[in-house]
mmCIF file of C-alpha atoms in Angstrom:
data_model
loop_
_atom_site.group_PDB
_atom_site.id
_atom_site.type_symbol
_atom_site.label_atom_id
_atom_site.label_comp_id
_atom_site.label_asym_id
_atom_site.label_seq_id
_atom_site.Cartn_x
_atom_site.Cartn_y
_atom_site.Cartn_z
ATOM 1 C CA MET A 1 21.279 -29.323 118.150
ATOM 2 C CA ASN A 2 20.540 -27.244 115.058
ATOM 3 C CA VAL A 3 17.137 -25.621 114.513
ATOM 4 C CA ARG A 4 16.246 -23.395 111.568
ATOM 5 C CA THR A 5 13.631 -20.779 112.305
ATOM 6 C CA GLY A 6 12.463 -17.561 110.711
ATOM 7 C CA ALA A 7 14.682 -15.752 113.168
ATOM 8 C CA GLY A 8 17.839 -17.586 112.102
ATOM 9 C CA VAL A 9 19.770 -20.730 113.000
ATOM 10 C CA ARG A 10 20.105 -22.109 116.531
ATOM 11 C CA SER A 11 23.111 -24.347 117.085
ATOM 12 C CA LEU A 12 24.732 -25.950 120.140
ATOM 13 C CA ALA A 13 28.120 -27.662 120.449
ATOM 14 C CA ARG A 14 29.258 -29.442 123.634
ATOM 15 C CA ILE A 15 32.659 -30.741 124.785
ATOM 16 C CA VAL A 16 33.473 -32.664 127.961
ATOM 17 C CA ALA A 17 37.092 -33.603 128.723
ATOM 18 C CA ARG A 18 37.804 -36.243 131.376
ATOM 19 C CA ASN A 19 40.948 -37.680 132.943
ATOM 20 C CA ASP A 20 41.056 -41.256 131.635
ATOM 21 C CA GLY A 21 43.054 -42.592 134.584
ATOM 22 C CA ARG A 22 45.902 -43.710 132.323
ATOM 23 C CA GLY A 23 47.745 -40.423 131.992
ATOM 24 C CA GLY A 24 45.578 -39.095 129.156
ATOM 25 C CA THR A 25 42.336 -37.213 128.519
ATOM 26 C CA SER A 26 39.183 -38.730 127.015
ATOM 27 C CA LEU A 27 36.275 -36.904 125.374
ATOM 28 C CA PRO A 28 33.071 -38.626 126.531
ATOM 29 C CA VAL A 29 31.002 -35.794 125.055
ATOM 30 C CA LEU A 30 31.767 -34.252 121.651
ATOM 31 C CA GLU A 31 28.459 -33.168 120.142
ATOM 32 C CA SER A 32 27.664 -30.703 117.377
ATOM 33 C CA ASP A 33 25.864 -30.259 114.076
ATOM 34 C CA GLY A 34 24.764 -27.553 111.665
ATOM 35 C CA PRO A 35 27.057 -24.512 111.560
ATOM 36 C CA LEU A 36 29.250 -25.831 114.384
ATOM 37 C CA ALA A 37 31.269 -29.009 113.892
ATOM 38 C CA LEU A 38 33.709 -30.449 116.461
ATOM 39 C CA ARG A 39 36.554 -32.724 115.389
ATOM 40 C CA ARG A 40 39.082 -34.469 117.616
ATOM 41 C CA THR A 41 42.637 -34.105 116.306
ATOM 42 C CA ARG A 42 45.914 -35.844 117.069
ATOM 43 C CA ALA A 43 47.316 -34.966 120.465
ATOM 44 C CA THR A 44 50.493 -35.663 122.399
ATOM 45 C CA GLY A 45 50.988 -36.444 126.065
ATOM 46 C CA SER A 46 48.031 -36.067 128.421
ATOM 47 C CA GLU A 47 46.227 -33.389 126.414
ATOM 48 C CA ALA A 48 43.172 -33.890 124.177
ATOM 49 C CA ARG A 49 42.797 -31.564 121.197
ATOM 50 C CA VAL A 50 39.611 -30.468 119.466
ATOM 51 C CA MET A 51 39.105 -28.380 116.335
ATOM 52 C CA LEU A 52 35.995 -26.241 115.852
ATOM 53 C CA VAL A 53 35.068 -26.242 112.174
ATOM 54 C CA GLY A 54 32.572 -23.836 110.625
ATOM 55 C CA ALA A 55 30.363 -26.130 108.543
ATOM 56 C CA MET A 56 28.280 -23.204 107.225
ATOM 57 C CA SER A 57 28.622 -19.451 106.769
ATOM 58 C CA GLY A 58 27.898 -17.333 109.749
ATOM 59 C CA PRO A 59 26.891 -16.319 112.218
ATOM 60 C CA LEU A 60 24.355 -14.344 110.172
ATOM 61 C CA GLY A 61 21.794 -11.870 111.449
ATOM 62 C CA GLY A 62 19.371 -13.655 113.759
ATOM 63 C CA ASP A 63 21.585 -16.717 114.330
ATOM 64 C CA HIS A 64 22.387 -17.938 117.845
ATOM 65 C CA PHE A 65 25.410 -20.209 118.268
ATOM 66 C CA THR A 66 26.441 -21.687 121.632
ATOM 67 C CA VAL A 67 29.579 -23.628 122.553
ATOM 68 C CA GLU A 68 29.805 -25.303 125.958
ATOM 69 C CA GLY A 69 33.035 -26.819 127.255
ATOM 70 C CA ARG A 70 33.769 -28.601 130.520
ATOM 71 C CA VAL A 71 37.167 -29.834 131.664
ATOM 72 C CA GLU A 72 36.843 -32.243 134.557
ATOM 73 C CA GLN A 73 39.330 -32.731 137.390
ATOM 74 C CA GLY A 74 42.844 -33.474 136.178
ATOM 75 C CA ALA A 75 41.967 -33.365 132.448
ATOM 76 C CA ARG A 76 43.769 -31.259 129.850
ATOM 77 C CA LEU A 77 42.060 -29.851 126.751
ATOM 78 C CA SER A 78 43.149 -27.615 123.874
ATOM 79 C CA VAL A 79 40.531 -26.168 121.516
ATOM 80 C CA GLY A 80 41.261 -24.300 118.291
ATOM 81 C CA SER A 81 39.378 -23.500 115.105
ATOM 82 C CA ALA A 82 40.096 -24.385 111.500
ATOM 83 C CA ALA A 83 39.575 -20.871 110.135
ATOM 84 C CA ALA A 84 38.444 -17.400 111.088
ATOM 85 C CA THR A 85 34.801 -16.848 112.000
ATOM 86 C CA ILE A 86 33.137 -14.185 109.862
ATOM 87 C CA ALA A 87 30.073 -12.350 111.148
ATOM 88 C CA LEU A 88 27.896 -11.503 108.135
ATOM 89 C CA PRO A 89 24.614 -9.690 107.566
ATOM 90 C CA GLY A 90 21.655 -12.013 107.086
ATOM 91 C CA GLN A 91 18.094 -11.958 105.798
ATOM 92 C CA ALA A 92 16.691 -12.301 109.319
ATOM 93 C CA LYS A 93 16.413 -9.095 111.318
ATOM 94 C CA GLY A 94 18.172 -8.580 114.613
ATOM 95 C CA GLU A 95 21.630 -9.229 115.953
ATOM 96 C CA ALA A 96 23.409 -12.548 115.852
ATOM 97 C CA ARG A 97 24.665 -14.098 119.099
ATOM 98 C CA TYR A 98 27.669 -16.291 119.807
ATOM 99 C CA ASP A 99 27.892 -17.583 123.372
ATOM 100 C CA VAL A 100 30.824 -19.541 124.842
ATOM 101 C CA ARG A 101 30.469 -21.185 128.273
ATOM 102 C CA LEU A 102 33.554 -22.849 129.781
ATOM 103 C CA HIS A 103 34.090 -24.668 133.093
ATOM 104 C CA VAL A 104 37.411 -26.036 134.378
ATOM 105 C CA ALA A 105 37.630 -28.170 137.521
ATOM 106 C CA ASP A 106 40.501 -28.423 140.000
ATOM 107 C CA HIS A 107 43.829 -29.438 138.439
ATOM 108 C CA GLY A 108 42.227 -29.208 134.995
ATOM 109 C CA GLU A 109 43.780 -27.188 132.194
ATOM 110 C CA LEU A 110 42.152 -25.530 129.184
ATOM 111 C CA HIS A 111 43.753 -23.788 126.222
ATOM 112 C CA TRP A 112 41.034 -21.961 124.255
ATOM 113 C CA LEU A 113 42.722 -20.657 121.104
ATOM 114 C CA PRO A 114 40.287 -19.978 118.243
ATOM 115 C CA GLU A 115 41.179 -18.071 115.104
ATOM 116 C CA GLN A 116 40.094 -14.479 114.572
ATOM 117 C CA LEU A 117 36.528 -13.220 114.581
ATOM 118 C CA ILE A 118 35.967 -10.864 111.627
ATOM 119 C CA SER A 119 33.141 -8.343 111.753
ATOM 120 C CA ALA A 120 32.048 -7.834 108.134
ATOM 121 C CA GLN A 121 30.271 -4.695 106.969
ATOM 122 C CA GLY A 122 26.544 -4.755 107.738
ATOM 123 C CA SER A 123 26.791 -7.458 110.406
ATOM 124 C CA ASP A 124 25.600 -7.124 114.008
ATOM 125 C CA LEU A 125 27.058 -9.658 116.455
ATOM 126 C CA TYR A 126 27.003 -9.939 120.241
ATOM 127 C CA VAL A 127 29.598 -12.325 121.673
ATOM 128 C CA THR A 128 29.703 -13.461 125.288
ATOM 129 C CA THR A 129 32.391 -15.656 126.831
ATOM 130 C CA ARG A 130 31.950 -16.837 130.419
ATOM 131 C CA ILE A 131 34.563 -18.953 132.189
ATOM 132 C CA GLU A 132 34.228 -20.592 135.593
ATOM 133 C CA LEU A 133 37.455 -21.950 137.100
ATOM 134 C CA ALA A 134 38.122 -23.974 140.234
ATOM 135 C CA PRO A 135 40.887 -22.696 142.563
ATOM 136 C CA THR A 136 43.657 -24.882 141.046
ATOM 137 C CA ALA A 137 42.455 -24.770 137.424
ATOM 138 C CA ARG A 138 44.640 -23.422 134.635
ATOM 139 C CA LEU A 139 43.561 -21.410 131.599
ATOM 140 C CA VAL A 140 45.008 -19.844 128.476
ATOM 141 C CA LEU A 141 42.337 -18.017 126.486
ATOM 142 C CA ARG A 142 42.908 -15.925 123.365
ATOM 143 C CA GLU A 143 40.402 -13.613 121.719
ATOM 144 C CA GLU A 144 41.133 -11.787 118.462
ATOM 145 C CA GLN A 145 38.687 -9.496 116.679
ATOM 146 C CA VAL A 146 39.165 -7.841 113.298
ATOM 147 C CA LEU A 147 36.933 -4.940 112.321
ATOM 148 C CA GLY A 148 36.037 -5.377 108.669
ATOM 149 C CA ARG A 149 37.582 -7.332 105.855
ATOM 150 C CA VAL A 150 40.250 -5.701 103.692
ATOM 151 C CA GLY A 151 39.014 -2.379 102.350
ATOM 152 C CA GLU A 152 35.609 -2.400 104.048
ATOM 153 C CA GLU A 153 34.018 -0.785 107.073
ATOM 154 C CA PRO A 154 33.239 -3.027 110.051
ATOM 155 C CA GLY A 155 29.872 -4.201 111.226
ATOM 156 C CA ARG A 156 28.737 -3.711 114.791
ATOM 157 C CA LEU A 157 30.500 -6.008 117.244
ATOM 158 C CA THR A 158 29.899 -6.214 120.977
ATOM 159 C CA SER A 159 32.014 -8.593 123.043
ATOM 160 C CA ARG A 160 31.780 -9.380 126.753
ATOM 161 C CA LEU A 161 34.316 -11.555 128.594
ATOM 162 C CA THR A 162 33.815 -12.774 132.161
ATOM 163 C CA VAL A 163 36.297 -14.920 134.115
ATOM 164 C CA ARG A 164 35.600 -16.234 137.619
ATOM 165 C CA VAL A 165 38.021 -18.183 139.811
ATOM 166 C CA ALA A 166 36.621 -20.038 142.842
ATOM 167 C CA GLY A 167 33.400 -18.077 142.398
ATOM 168 C CA GLN A 168 35.124 -14.680 142.443
ATOM 169 C CA ALA A 169 35.189 -12.426 139.386
ATOM 170 C CA VAL A 170 38.719 -11.611 138.223
ATOM 171 C CA LEU A 171 37.665 -10.075 134.898
ATOM 172 C CA ASP A 172 34.385 -8.692 133.560
ATOM 173 C CA GLN A 173 34.686 -6.384 130.586
ATOM 174 C CA GLU A 174 32.753 -5.412 127.482
ATOM 175 C CA LEU A 175 33.848 -3.736 124.260
ATOM 176 C CA ALA A 176 31.515 -2.391 121.583
ATOM 177 C CA CYS A 177 32.787 -1.292 118.167
ATOM 178 C CA GLY A 178 31.375 -0.258 114.817
ATOM 179 C CA PRO A 179 28.225 1.573 113.701
ATOM 180 C CA GLY A 180 25.868 2.275 116.579
ATOM 181 C CA ALA A 181 28.467 1.593 119.284
ATOM 182 C CA PRO A 182 28.958 4.221 122.009
ATOM 183 C CA GLY A 183 31.111 7.119 120.913
ATOM 184 C CA GLY A 184 34.854 6.980 121.411
ATOM 185 C CA TRP A 185 35.413 3.309 120.504
ATOM 186 C CA ASP A 186 37.755 4.359 117.693
ATOM 187 C CA GLY A 187 39.456 7.103 119.689
ATOM 188 C CA PRO A 188 42.854 7.231 121.399
ATOM 189 C CA ALA A 189 41.540 5.727 124.662
ATOM 190 C CA VAL A 190 40.291 2.537 122.980
ATOM 191 C CA LEU A 191 41.403 1.393 119.509
ATOM 192 C CA ALA A 192 43.222 4.540 118.406
ATOM 193 C CA GLY A 193 42.316 3.943 114.772
ATOM 194 C CA GLN A 194 43.538 0.326 114.745
ATOM 195 C CA ARG A 195 41.367 -2.415 113.226
ATOM 196 C CA ALA A 196 42.468 -5.501 115.147
ATOM 197 C CA VAL A 197 42.058 -5.954 118.896
ATOM 198 C CA GLY A 198 42.837 -8.960 121.052
ATOM 199 C CA GLN A 199 43.418 -10.200 124.528
ATOM 200 C CA LEU A 200 45.018 -13.118 126.238
ATOM 201 C CA VAL A 201 43.900 -14.318 129.664
ATOM 202 C CA VAL A 202 46.301 -16.592 131.557
ATOM 203 C CA VAL A 203 45.230 -18.150 134.854
ATOM 204 C CA ARG A 204 47.763 -20.087 136.948
ATOM 205 C CA PRO A 205 47.565 -20.883 140.680
ATOM 206 C CA GLU A 206 51.126 -19.620 141.209
ATOM 207 C CA PHE A 207 50.081 -16.118 140.097
ATOM 208 C CA ALA A 208 48.241 -15.794 143.437
ATOM 209 C CA THR A 209 51.541 -15.565 145.314
ATOM 210 C CA GLU A 210 53.752 -14.355 142.473
ATOM 211 C CA PRO A 211 51.652 -11.973 140.383
ATOM 212 C CA VAL A 212 52.949 -10.744 137.064
ATOM 213 C CA THR A 213 54.309 -7.226 136.814
ATOM 214 C CA ALA A 214 52.360 -4.655 134.834
ATOM 215 C CA THR A 215 54.376 -4.087 131.678
ATOM 216 C CA VAL A 216 54.154 -2.419 128.285
ATOM 217 C CA LEU A 217 55.077 -5.057 125.688
ATOM 218 C CA GLY A 218 56.244 -3.075 122.698
ATOM 219 C CA GLU A 219 53.967 -0.836 120.677
ATOM 220 C CA GLY A 220 50.292 -1.667 121.130
ATOM 221 C CA ALA A 221 50.361 -4.325 123.876
ATOM 222 C CA SER A 222 50.444 -4.473 127.663
ATOM 223 C CA VAL A 223 50.156 -7.038 130.440
ATOM 224 C CA VAL A 224 48.497 -6.401 133.804
ATOM 225 C CA PRO A 225 47.891 -8.615 136.846
ATOM 226 C CA LEU A 226 44.252 -9.291 137.723
ATOM 227 C CA ALA A 227 42.702 -9.515 141.178
ATOM 228 C CA GLY A 228 43.398 -13.219 141.511
ATOM 229 C CA PRO A 229 45.745 -15.841 140.054
ATOM 230 C CA ALA A 230 45.463 -14.329 136.574
ATOM 231 C CA ALA A 231 47.029 -11.963 134.072
ATOM 232 C CA LEU A 232 45.516 -10.084 131.145
ATOM 233 C CA VAL A 233 47.302 -9.126 127.938
ATOM 234 C CA THR A 234 45.589 -6.531 125.747
ATOM 235 C CA ALA A 235 46.786 -5.619 122.261
ATOM 236 C CA VAL A 236 45.722 -3.500 119.299
ATOM 237 C CA ALA A 237 47.232 -3.670 115.828
ATOM 238 C CA PRO A 238 46.571 -2.596 112.233
ATOM 239 C CA ASP A 239 45.871 -6.165 111.080
ATOM 240 C CA ALA A 240 45.365 -9.748 112.247
ATOM 241 C CA LEU A 241 48.922 -10.841 111.497
ATOM 242 C CA ARG A 242 50.500 -8.165 113.660
ATOM 243 C CA LEU A 243 47.950 -8.789 116.416
ATOM 244 C CA ARG A 244 48.782 -12.497 116.573
ATOM 245 C CA ARG A 245 52.490 -11.704 116.730
ATOM 246 C CA LEU A 246 51.956 -9.367 119.685
ATOM 247 C CA LEU A 247 49.880 -11.920 121.612
ATOM 248 C CA ASP A 248 52.341 -14.732 120.900
ATOM 249 C CA GLU A 249 55.228 -12.610 122.142
ATOM 250 C CA ALA A 250 53.260 -11.716 125.256
ATOM 251 C CA PHE A 251 52.484 -15.362 126.018
ATOM 252 C CA ALA A 252 56.130 -16.273 125.565
ATOM 253 C CA SER A 253 57.116 -13.607 128.099
ATOM 254 C CA LEU A 254 54.596 -14.959 130.633
ATOM 255 C CA SER A 255 55.924 -18.487 130.135
ATOM 256 C CA GLN A 256 59.505 -17.595 131.008
ATOM 257 C CA PRO A 257 60.645 -18.790 134.461
#
């Protein structure tokens, strides 16, 4: 659904992944239009793959984008994006919003791996990501945020991430950066002058009995166990390329037997 109003664009994209009973995953729901376009891509094995394509610029000031994803029991889904998302200032007043709502049923698996979100100068974006997981669900979720394009100051960016497993919160955190954000966001306790920040959330049932060990992963990254079958990797870096390298290395370390 895509509605243009004086306050900006409203857009909704929906994905449902379902076990097809033949060792694969079908996509009975793949709906989008306007700024958000969903495209199924070639997959291997039992996994379905979807690409999120930005069909228009944005989100701009006043826009409200929503992506809803549901992985049903025993299905496997991987979602990426074709390019970085750039938050830009718009003619409409007020902040832009980008909401992601994800649900994964028992024995389902979701890899949510979009490209970076870039906060351009003059923009004001509030991002919320909420994930609900069944007890035996699996998740790999990556978030990467870049403050400003090359040579420019960032806009204001507020991001909240909530992960619940079997109804219990294992992660609920918010980060605000840029003009108007609470003081200290650029200080040594938060970004320490870096301009790229990211995190990787990995949820696996086996982490409940064999939690990961809290570790510093080189300069600018760390992994910590969460209160549940989950681990969180947090990284800061001077640019998007270095940030991706840190998160990839962290995921590789978590994947080792």
